[in-house]
Short mmCIF file of C-alpha atoms in Angstrom, two decimals:
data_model
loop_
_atom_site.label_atom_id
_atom_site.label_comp_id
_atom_site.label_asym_id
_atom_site.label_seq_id
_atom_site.Cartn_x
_atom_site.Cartn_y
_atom_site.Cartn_z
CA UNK A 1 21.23 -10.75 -48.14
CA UNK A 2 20.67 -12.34 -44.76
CA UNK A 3 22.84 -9.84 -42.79
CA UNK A 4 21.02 -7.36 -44.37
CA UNK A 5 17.90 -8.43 -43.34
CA UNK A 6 18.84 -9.28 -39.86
CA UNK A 7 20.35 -5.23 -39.57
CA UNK A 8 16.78 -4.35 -40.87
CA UNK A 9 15.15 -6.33 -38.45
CA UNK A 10 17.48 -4.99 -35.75
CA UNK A 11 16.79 -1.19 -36.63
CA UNK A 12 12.89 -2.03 -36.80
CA UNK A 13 12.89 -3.12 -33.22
CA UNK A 14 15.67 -1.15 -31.89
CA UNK A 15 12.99 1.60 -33.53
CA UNK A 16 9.87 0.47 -32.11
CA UNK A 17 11.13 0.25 -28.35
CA UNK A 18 13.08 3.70 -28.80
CA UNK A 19 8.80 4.58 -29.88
CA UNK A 20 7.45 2.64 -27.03
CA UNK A 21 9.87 4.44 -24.49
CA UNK A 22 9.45 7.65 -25.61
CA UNK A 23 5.87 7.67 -25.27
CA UNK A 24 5.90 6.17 -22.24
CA UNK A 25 8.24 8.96 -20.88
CA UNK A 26 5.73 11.44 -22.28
CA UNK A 27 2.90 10.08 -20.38
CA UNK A 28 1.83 12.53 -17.41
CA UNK A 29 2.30 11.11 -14.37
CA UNK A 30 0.01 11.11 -11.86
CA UNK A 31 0.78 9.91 -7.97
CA UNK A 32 -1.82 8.65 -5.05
CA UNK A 33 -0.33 9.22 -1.85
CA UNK A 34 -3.11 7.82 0.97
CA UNK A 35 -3.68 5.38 3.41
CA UNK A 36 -5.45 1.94 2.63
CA UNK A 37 -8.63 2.91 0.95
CA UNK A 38 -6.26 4.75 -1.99
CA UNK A 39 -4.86 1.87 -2.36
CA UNK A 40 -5.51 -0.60 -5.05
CA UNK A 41 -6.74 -3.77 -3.55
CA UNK A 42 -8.40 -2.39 -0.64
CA UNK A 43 -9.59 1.03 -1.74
CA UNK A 44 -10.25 3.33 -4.86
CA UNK A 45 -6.85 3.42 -6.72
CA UNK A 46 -7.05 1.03 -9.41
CA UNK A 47 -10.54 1.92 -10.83
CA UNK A 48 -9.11 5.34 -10.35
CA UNK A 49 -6.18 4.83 -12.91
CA UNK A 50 -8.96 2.53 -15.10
CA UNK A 51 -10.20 5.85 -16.03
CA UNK A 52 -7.28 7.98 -17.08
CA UNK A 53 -6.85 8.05 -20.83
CA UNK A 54 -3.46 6.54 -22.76
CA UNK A 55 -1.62 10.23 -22.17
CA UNK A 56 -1.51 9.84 -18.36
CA UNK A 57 -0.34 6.53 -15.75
CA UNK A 58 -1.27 6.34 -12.25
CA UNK A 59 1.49 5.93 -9.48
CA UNK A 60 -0.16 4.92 -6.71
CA UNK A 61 2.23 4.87 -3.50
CA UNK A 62 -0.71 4.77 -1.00
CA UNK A 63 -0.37 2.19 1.67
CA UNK A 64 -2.24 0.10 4.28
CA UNK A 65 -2.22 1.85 7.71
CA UNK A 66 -0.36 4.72 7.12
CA UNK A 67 -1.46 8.32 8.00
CA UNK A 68 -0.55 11.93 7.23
CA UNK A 69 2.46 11.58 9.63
CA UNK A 70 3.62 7.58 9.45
CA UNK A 71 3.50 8.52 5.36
CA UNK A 72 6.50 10.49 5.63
CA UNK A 73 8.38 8.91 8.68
CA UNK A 74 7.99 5.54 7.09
CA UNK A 75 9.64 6.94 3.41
CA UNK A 76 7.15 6.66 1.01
CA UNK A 77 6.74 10.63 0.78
CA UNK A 78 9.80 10.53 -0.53
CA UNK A 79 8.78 7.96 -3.06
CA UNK A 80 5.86 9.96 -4.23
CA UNK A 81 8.33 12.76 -4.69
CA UNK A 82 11.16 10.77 -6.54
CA UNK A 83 8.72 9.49 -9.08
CA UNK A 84 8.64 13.22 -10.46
CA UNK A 85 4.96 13.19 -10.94
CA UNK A 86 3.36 15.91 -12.51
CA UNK A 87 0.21 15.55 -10.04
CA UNK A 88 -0.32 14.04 -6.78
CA UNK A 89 -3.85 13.34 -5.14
CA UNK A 90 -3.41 13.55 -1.28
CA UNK A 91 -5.38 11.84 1.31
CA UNK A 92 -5.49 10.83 4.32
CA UNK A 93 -7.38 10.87 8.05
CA UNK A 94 -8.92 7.69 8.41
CA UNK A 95 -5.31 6.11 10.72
CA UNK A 96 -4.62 10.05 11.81
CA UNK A 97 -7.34 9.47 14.34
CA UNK A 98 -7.57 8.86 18.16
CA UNK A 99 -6.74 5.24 18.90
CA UNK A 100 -3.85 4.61 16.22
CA UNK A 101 -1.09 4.93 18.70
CA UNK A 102 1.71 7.88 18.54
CA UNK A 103 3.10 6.84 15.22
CA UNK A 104 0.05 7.45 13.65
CA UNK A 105 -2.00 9.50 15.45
CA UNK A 106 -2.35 14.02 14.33
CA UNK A 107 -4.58 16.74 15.68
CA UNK A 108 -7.18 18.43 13.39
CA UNK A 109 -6.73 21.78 14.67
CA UNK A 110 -2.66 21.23 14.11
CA UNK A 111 -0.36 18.64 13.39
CA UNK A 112 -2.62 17.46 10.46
CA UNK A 113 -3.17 20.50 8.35
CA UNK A 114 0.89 20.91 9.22
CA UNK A 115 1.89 17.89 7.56
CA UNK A 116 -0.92 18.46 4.73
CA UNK A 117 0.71 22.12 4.17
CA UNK A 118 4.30 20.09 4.66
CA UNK A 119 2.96 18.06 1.67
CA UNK A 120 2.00 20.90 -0.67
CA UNK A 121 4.80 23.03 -0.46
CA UNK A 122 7.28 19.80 -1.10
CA UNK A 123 5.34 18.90 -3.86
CA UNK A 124 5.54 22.41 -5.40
CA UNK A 125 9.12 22.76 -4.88
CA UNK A 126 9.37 19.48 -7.44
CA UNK A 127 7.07 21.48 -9.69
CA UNK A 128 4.30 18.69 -9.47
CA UNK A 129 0.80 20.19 -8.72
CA UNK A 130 -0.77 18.67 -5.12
CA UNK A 131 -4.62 17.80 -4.65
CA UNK A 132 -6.31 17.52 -1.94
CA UNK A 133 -8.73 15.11 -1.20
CA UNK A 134 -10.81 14.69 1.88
CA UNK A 135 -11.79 11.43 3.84
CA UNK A 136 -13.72 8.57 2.09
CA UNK A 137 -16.28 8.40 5.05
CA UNK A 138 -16.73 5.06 6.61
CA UNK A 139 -19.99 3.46 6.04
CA UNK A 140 -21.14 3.45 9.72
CA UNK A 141 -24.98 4.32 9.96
CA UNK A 142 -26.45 6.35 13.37
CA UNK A 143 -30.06 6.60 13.35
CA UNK A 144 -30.04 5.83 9.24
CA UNK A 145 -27.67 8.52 8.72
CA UNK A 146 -23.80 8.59 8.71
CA UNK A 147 -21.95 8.97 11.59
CA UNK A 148 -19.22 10.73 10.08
CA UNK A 149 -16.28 10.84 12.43
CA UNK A 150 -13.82 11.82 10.17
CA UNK A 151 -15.36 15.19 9.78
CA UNK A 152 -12.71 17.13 11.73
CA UNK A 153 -10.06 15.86 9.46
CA UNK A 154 -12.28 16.66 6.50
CA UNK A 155 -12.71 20.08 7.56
CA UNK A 156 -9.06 20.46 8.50
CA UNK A 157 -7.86 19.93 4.83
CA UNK A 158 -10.76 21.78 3.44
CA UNK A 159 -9.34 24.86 5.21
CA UNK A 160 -5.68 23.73 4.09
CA UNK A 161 -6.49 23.52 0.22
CA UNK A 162 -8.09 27.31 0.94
CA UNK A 163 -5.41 28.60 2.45
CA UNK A 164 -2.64 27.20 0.14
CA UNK A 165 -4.78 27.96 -2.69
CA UNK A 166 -4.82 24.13 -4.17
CA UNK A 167 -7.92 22.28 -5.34
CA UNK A 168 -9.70 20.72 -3.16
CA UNK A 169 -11.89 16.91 -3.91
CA UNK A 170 -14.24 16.83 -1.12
CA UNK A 171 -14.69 13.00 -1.25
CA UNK A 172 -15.99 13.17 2.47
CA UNK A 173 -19.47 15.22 1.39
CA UNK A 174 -19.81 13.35 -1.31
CA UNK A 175 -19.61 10.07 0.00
CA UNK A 176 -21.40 10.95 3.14
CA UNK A 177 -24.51 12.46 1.07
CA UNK A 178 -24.34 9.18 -1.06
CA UNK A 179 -24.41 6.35 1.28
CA UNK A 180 -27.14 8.63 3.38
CA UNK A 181 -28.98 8.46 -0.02
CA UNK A 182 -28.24 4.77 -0.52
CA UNK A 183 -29.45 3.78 2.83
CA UNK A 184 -27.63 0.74 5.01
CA UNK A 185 -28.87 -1.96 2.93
CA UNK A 186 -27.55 -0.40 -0.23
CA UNK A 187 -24.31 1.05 1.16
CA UNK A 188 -23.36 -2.51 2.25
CA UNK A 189 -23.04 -3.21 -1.50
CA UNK A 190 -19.69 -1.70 -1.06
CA UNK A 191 -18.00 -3.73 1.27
CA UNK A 192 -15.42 -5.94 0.52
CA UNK A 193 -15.30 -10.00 1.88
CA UNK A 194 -13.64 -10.28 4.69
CA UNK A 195 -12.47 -13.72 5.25
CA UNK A 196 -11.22 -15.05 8.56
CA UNK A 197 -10.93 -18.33 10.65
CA UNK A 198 -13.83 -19.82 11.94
CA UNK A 199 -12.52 -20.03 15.65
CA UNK A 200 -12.51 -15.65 15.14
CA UNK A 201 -15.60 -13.09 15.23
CA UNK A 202 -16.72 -12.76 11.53
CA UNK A 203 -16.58 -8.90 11.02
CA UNK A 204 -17.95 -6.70 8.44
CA UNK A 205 -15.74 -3.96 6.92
CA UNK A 206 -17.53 -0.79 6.09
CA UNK A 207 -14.18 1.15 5.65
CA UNK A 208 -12.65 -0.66 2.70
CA UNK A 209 -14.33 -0.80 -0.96
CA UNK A 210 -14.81 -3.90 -3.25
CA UNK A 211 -14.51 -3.59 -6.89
CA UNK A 212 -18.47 -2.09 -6.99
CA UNK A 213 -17.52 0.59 -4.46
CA UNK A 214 -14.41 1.51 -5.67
CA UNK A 215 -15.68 2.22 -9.22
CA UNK A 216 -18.37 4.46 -7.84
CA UNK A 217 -15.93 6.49 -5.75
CA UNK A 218 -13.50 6.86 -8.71
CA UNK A 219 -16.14 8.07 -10.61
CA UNK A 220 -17.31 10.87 -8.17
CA UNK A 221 -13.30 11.76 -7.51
CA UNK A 222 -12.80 11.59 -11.72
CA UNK A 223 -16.52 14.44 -11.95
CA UNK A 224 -14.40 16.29 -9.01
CA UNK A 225 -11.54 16.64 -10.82
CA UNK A 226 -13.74 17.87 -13.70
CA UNK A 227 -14.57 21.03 -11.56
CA UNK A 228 -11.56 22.05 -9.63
CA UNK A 229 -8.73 20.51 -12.09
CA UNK A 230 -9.67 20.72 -15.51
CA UNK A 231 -5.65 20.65 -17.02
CA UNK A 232 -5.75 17.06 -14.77
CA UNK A 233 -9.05 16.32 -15.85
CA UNK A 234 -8.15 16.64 -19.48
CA UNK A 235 -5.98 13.04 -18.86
CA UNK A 236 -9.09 11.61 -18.19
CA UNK A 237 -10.78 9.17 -20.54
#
């Protein structure tokens, strides 16, 4: 009677992980690839995946530093691509700028929309379906309006998603026209603590998100997605 109910108990659980695995291997997958404010400490990544409903899981390979060349030189490219996602949001520009040494640094009017079109056609040879997504703008006021730097890159993968015929979240615009809406004062609401030694300059970081910015800008990427990828969109909660 006992070894009976023991080999019941057995096929019970042996049943209920075979369950919990196969529904976890039915799950779409969806992968960030991005520099640091993808990722999920530091940028919009985690309240990102908050929103996706139990049918989907968030990958999020995104990393501190990197840009649309160190991504791939540095392997995790070829991470996003040996996850077999079924999606992956791509976005970069803020460390592909002037100033981030040779490693790092891509032209606008070349090398960046290369490595962005590099990107696309690898993912589609996997079968997963890319998205583009342009620069979170840094929240660095001129005159009560922002400045906008990464605007080249912006454009640059703008013209990429319309040439390769992907969709296109243009997180740029829309966080420029917010935080010119918001004002300094407001914007500021966004930025995470930075803590650091007293004998060092206490600096403010208007790049990065806290908690309250990064649910904002997950929720303008997840009303994005709504318009230009309405299979991914579906995933959503």
């Amino acid at each position: 009677m006992l070894r009976r109910s023991l080999l019941l108990l057995f096929a019970l659980s042996l049943s209920l992980s075979l369950s919990i695995s196969h529904a976890e291997e039915t799950r779409t997958r969806i992968a960030l690839a991005g520099d640091s404010t993808v990722t999920d400490k530091a940028g919009w990544g985690a309240a990102f995946a908050k929103l996706l409903g139990p049918n989907a899981e968030c990958l999020n390979f995104a990393a501190g530093g990197q840009s649309s060349k160190s991504f791939r030189d540095t392997g995790n490219w070829k991470k996003v691509l040996d996850s077999k996602p079924a999606y992956i949001l791509i976005q970069f520009g803020h460390n592909d700028m002037p100033g981030k040494g040779p490693k790092r640094e891509t032209d606008p009017a070349t090398t960046f929309p290369q490595n962005l079109t590099r990107f696309i056609e690898e993912a589609r040879a996997i079968g997963a379906k890319p998205i583009l997504v342009t620069s979170l703008t840094r929240r660095i006021f001129d005159n009560n309006k922002i400045r906008g730097e990464l605007k080249p890159w912006a454009d640059a993968a703008t013209k990429v998603a319309t040439e390769q015929q992907v969709p296109l979240v243009d997180l740029f615009t829309r966080s420029v026209n917010l935080h010119n809406k918001l004002g300094i004062a407001e914007s500021d609401t966004f930025n995470p603590t930075v803590v650091r030694p007293p004998t060092e300059a206490q600096t403010t970081d208007r790049t990065h998100l806290n908690a309250h910015g990064a649910e904002v800008i997950a929720a303008i990427i997840a009303e994005e997605l709504h318009k230009v990828a309405p299979d991914l969109a579906k995933l959503l909660k």
